[in-house]
Coordinates of C-alpha atoms in Angstrom, one line a residue:
Chain A
X21 CA 48.8 -24.4 -4.6
X22 CA 49.7 -21.3 -6.6
X23 CA 48.5 -19.9 -9.9
X24 CA 45.8 -21.6 -11.8
X25 CA 45.1 -25.3 -11.3
X26 CA 42.9 -27.6 -13.4
X27 CA 41.5 -31.1 -12.7
X28 CA 41.5 -33.6 -14.0
X29 CA 44.5 -33.3 -16.3
X30 CA 43.2 -36.1 -18.6
X31 CA 39.7 -37.3 -19.2
X32 CA 38.3 -40.0 -21.4
X33 CA 34.5 -40.1 -21.7
X34 CA 31.8 -41.7 -23.8
X35 CA 29.3 -39.7 -25.7
X36 CA 26.5 -40.4 -23.2
X37 CA 28.6 -39.6 -20.1
X38 CA 28.3 -36.5 -17.9
X39 CA 31.5 -35.1 -16.5
X40 CA 32.8 -31.8 -15.2
X41 CA 36.1 -30.0 -15.5
X42 CA 37.3 -27.9 -12.6
X43 CA 39.5 -24.8 -12.5
X44 CA 40.7 -23.0 -9.4
X45 CA 42.8 -19.8 -9.3
X46 CA 44.8 -18.7 -6.3
X47 CA 45.7 -15.2 -7.7
X48 CA 42.8 -13.1 -6.3
X49 CA 41.5 -12.5 -9.8
X50 CA 38.0 -11.5 -10.7
X51 CA 37.8 -12.8 -14.3
X52 CA 37.9 -16.4 -15.4
X53 CA 37.9 -17.9 -18.9
X54 CA 37.4 -21.2 -20.7
X55 CA 39.4 -21.8 -23.9
X56 CA 39.4 -24.8 -26.3
X57 CA 42.4 -25.8 -28.3
X58 CA 41.8 -28.5 -31.0
X59 CA 44.6 -30.1 -32.9
X60 CA 46.2 -27.8 -35.4
X61 CA 43.8 -25.0 -34.5
X62 CA 44.2 -21.8 -32.5
X63 CA 43.1 -21.3 -28.9
X64 CA 39.4 -20.4 -29.1
X65 CA 37.6 -18.5 -26.3
X66 CA 34.5 -20.3 -25.1
X67 CA 33.3 -18.4 -22.0
X68 CA 34.2 -15.3 -19.9
X69 CA 33.1 -14.7 -16.3
X70 CA 33.7 -11.4 -14.6
X71 CA 32.9 -11.1 -10.9
X72 CA 31.0 -14.4 -11.2
X73 CA 28.8 -13.1 -14.0
X74 CA 29.0 -14.6 -17.5
X75 CA 30.0 -11.8 -19.9
X76 CA 30.8 -13.8 -23.0
X77 CA 29.5 -17.0 -24.6
X78 CA 31.3 -17.5 -27.9
X79 CA 28.4 -19.4 -29.6
X80 CA 29.3 -22.5 -27.6
X81 CA 26.9 -25.5 -28.0
X82 CA 24.7 -26.1 -25.0
X83 CA 26.3 -29.5 -24.3
X84 CA 29.0 -27.3 -22.6
X85 CA 27.6 -25.7 -19.5
X86 CA 29.9 -23.4 -17.4
X87 CA 29.4 -22.6 -13.8
X88 CA 31.2 -20.0 -11.7
X89 CA 30.1 -20.2 -8.0
X90 CA 32.7 -17.7 -6.9
X91 CA 35.6 -15.7 -8.4
X92 CA 38.1 -18.5 -7.5
X93 CA 36.3 -21.4 -9.1
X94 CA 35.1 -22.2 -12.6
X95 CA 33.6 -25.4 -13.8
X96 CA 32.7 -26.7 -17.2
X97 CA 30.0 -29.3 -17.2
X98 CA 30.0 -31.7 -20.1
X99 CA 27.0 -33.7 -21.4
X100 CA 26.5 -35.8 -24.5
X101 CA 29.7 -34.6 -26.2
X102 CA 30.8 -35.6 -29.7
X103 CA 34.1 -37.0 -30.8
X104 CA 35.0 -33.7 -32.4
X105 CA 34.9 -32.1 -28.9
X106 CA 38.1 -33.9 -28.1
X107 CA 40.6 -31.2 -27.4
X108 CA 42.7 -29.4 -24.7
X109 CA 40.5 -27.3 -22.5
X110 CA 42.3 -24.4 -20.9
X111 CA 41.2 -22.3 -18.0
X112 CA 42.6 -18.8 -17.4
X113 CA 42.1 -15.9 -15.0
X114 CA 42.9 -12.2 -14.9
X115 CA 42.5 -9.3 -12.5
X116 CA 39.5 -8.1 -14.5
X117 CA 38.3 -9.0 -18.0
X118 CA 40.0 -5.9 -19.4
X119 CA 42.2 -6.8 -22.3
X120 CA 45.4 -5.3 -20.9
X121 CA 45.0 -7.5 -17.7
X122 CA 47.3 -10.4 -18.3
X123 CA 45.6 -13.8 -18.5
X124 CA 47.2 -16.6 -16.5
X125 CA 46.5 -20.0 -17.8
X126 CA 46.2 -23.4 -16.1
X127 CA 47.9 -26.5 -17.6
X128 CA 44.7 -27.7 -19.2
X129 CA 42.6 -30.8 -19.3
X130 CA 43.1 -33.2 -22.3
X131 CA 39.7 -34.5 -23.1
X132 CA 39.0 -37.5 -25.4
X133 CA 35.5 -38.3 -26.4
X134 CA 35.0 -41.8 -27.6
Chain B
X10 CA 38.8 -17.5 -41.7
X11 CA 41.8 -17.0 -39.4
X12 CA 42.3 -13.4 -38.4
X13 CA 45.7 -14.1 -36.8
X14 CA 48.1 -16.2 -38.7
X15 CA 51.4 -17.8 -37.8
X16 CA 52.6 -19.2 -41.1
X17 CA 55.7 -21.0 -39.8
X18 CA 54.7 -24.0 -37.7
X19 CA 58.3 -24.6 -36.6
X20 CA 61.6 -22.9 -36.4
X21 CA 65.1 -24.1 -35.4
X22 CA 67.9 -21.7 -34.3
X23 CA 71.3 -22.2 -32.9
X24 CA 71.9 -21.2 -29.3
X25 CA 73.2 -17.6 -29.1
X26 CA 71.7 -16.6 -32.4
X27 CA 68.5 -14.5 -33.0
X28 CA 65.1 -16.1 -33.2
X29 CA 62.5 -14.3 -35.2
X30 CA 58.9 -15.4 -34.9
X31 CA 56.3 -13.9 -37.2
X32 CA 52.6 -13.2 -37.0
X33 CA 50.2 -11.6 -39.5
X34 CA 46.8 -10.3 -38.9
X35 CA 43.9 -9.3 -41.2
X36 CA 41.6 -7.2 -38.9
X37 CA 42.5 -3.5 -39.0
X38 CA 40.6 -3.0 -35.8
X39 CA 43.2 -5.0 -33.8
X40 CA 45.2 -2.6 -31.7
X41 CA 46.6 -4.7 -28.9
X42 CA 48.9 -7.6 -29.4
X43 CA 50.5 -10.2 -27.2
X44 CA 52.9 -13.1 -27.3
X45 CA 52.5 -16.2 -25.1
X46 CA 54.9 -19.1 -24.7
X47 CA 53.9 -22.6 -24.0
X48 CA 55.9 -25.6 -22.7
X49 CA 54.6 -29.1 -23.0
X50 CA 52.1 -30.1 -20.3
X51 CA 51.9 -26.5 -19.1
X52 CA 49.5 -23.7 -19.9
X53 CA 50.6 -20.7 -22.0
X54 CA 52.4 -18.0 -20.1
X55 CA 52.4 -14.3 -21.0
X56 CA 55.6 -13.0 -22.6
X57 CA 55.2 -9.5 -23.9
X58 CA 52.6 -7.2 -25.3
X59 CA 52.4 -4.1 -27.6
X60 CA 49.8 -1.5 -28.2
X61 CA 49.3 -0.1 -31.6
X62 CA 50.5 3.4 -30.5
X63 CA 54.0 1.9 -30.4
X64 CA 56.0 0.1 -33.0
X65 CA 58.5 -1.6 -30.6
X66 CA 58.4 -3.0 -27.1
X67 CA 61.4 -4.5 -25.4
X68 CA 61.7 -6.7 -22.3
X69 CA 65.2 -8.1 -21.7
X70 CA 66.0 -10.6 -24.5
X71 CA 62.5 -10.3 -26.0
X72 CA 61.5 -7.5 -28.4
X73 CA 58.2 -7.3 -30.2
X74 CA 58.0 -5.2 -33.4
X75 CA 54.7 -4.0 -34.9
X76 CA 54.2 -2.9 -38.5
X77 CA 50.7 -1.6 -38.7
X78 CA 50.7 -0.8 -42.4
X79 CA 51.8 -4.4 -43.2
X80 CA 49.6 -5.9 -40.4
X81 CA 52.6 -7.8 -39.2
X82 CA 54.3 -8.3 -35.9
X83 CA 57.4 -10.2 -34.9
X84 CA 59.0 -11.4 -31.8
X85 CA 62.8 -11.3 -31.6
X86 CA 64.7 -13.3 -29.0
X87 CA 68.3 -12.4 -28.6
X88 CA 70.4 -14.3 -27.7
X89 CA 68.4 -17.5 -28.0
X90 CA 68.8 -20.1 -25.2
X91 CA 67.8 -23.8 -25.1
X92 CA 65.3 -22.9 -22.4
X93 CA 63.4 -20.8 -25.0
X94 CA 62.4 -24.0 -26.8
X95 CA 58.6 -23.9 -26.7
X96 CA 55.5 -23.1 -28.7
X97 CA 55.0 -19.4 -29.2
X98 CA 51.5 -17.9 -29.8
X99 CA 50.6 -14.5 -30.9
X100 CA 47.3 -13.0 -30.0
X101 CA 45.4 -9.8 -30.9
X102 CA 42.4 -7.9 -29.7
X103 CA 40.3 -5.0 -30.9
X104 CA 39.0 -1.9 -29.2
X105 CA 35.5 -2.6 -30.2
X106 CA 33.4 -5.7 -29.3
X107 CA 34.3 -7.9 -26.4
X108 CA 38.0 -7.4 -26.1
X109 CA 38.6 -11.1 -26.5
X110 CA 41.9 -12.4 -27.7
X111 CA 42.2 -14.0 -31.1
X112 CA 45.1 -16.4 -31.1
X113 CA 47.3 -17.8 -33.9
X114 CA 48.1 -21.5 -34.2
X115 CA 51.6 -21.2 -32.8
X116 CA 55.2 -21.6 -33.9
X117 CA 57.3 -24.3 -32.3
X118 CA 60.8 -22.9 -31.6
X119 CA 63.7 -25.3 -31.1
X120 CA 66.9 -23.8 -29.9
X121 CA 69.8 -26.1 -30.6
X122 CA 72.7 -26.2 -28.1

């Protein structure tokens, strides 16, 4: 595997379910990101991790809980989501969280909350 | 309130001609700008960037122009190829704060063979 991978690619869940999204990067990067893209809206940064430490939480509701056990893996734990949380969730990584370090994106997980 | 705007949701261009994608921003603190390209079922991929100390940056067929006074940037693709058909996002970041990227909503480019 190369680049940034995300699993699952598609997920349908009920509002009472608990699920997790997984991201893995094979680029030797130290920063990882979660973005959300809702229909007709721009990509919106959710969380930033730099060297496993969370450095940005963009006012994300607590029903989204990120976890970064090491620089290569990033999880997004989902609990009691709402239908408006249905969106494409994209993971990205970069060498560091500096803004001139190119962010490499995974293919995303398409989430549908029923 | 969107700080980065791509007012054209779609654009069609004949193969071989120039494609011009536009982006406007409102925050005068933005000083670093990027363009990403996205194919269906794939994540966005970085295309080209420009710092506010420049007004033009070129990489092969792709050129980004920055007009700071108008708070406007554009991406020129010359010549356009069918493989350029994708959604193009512009993004901006500021020196202050968290350096996060603020994205536009994207423009879908279709290059007709």
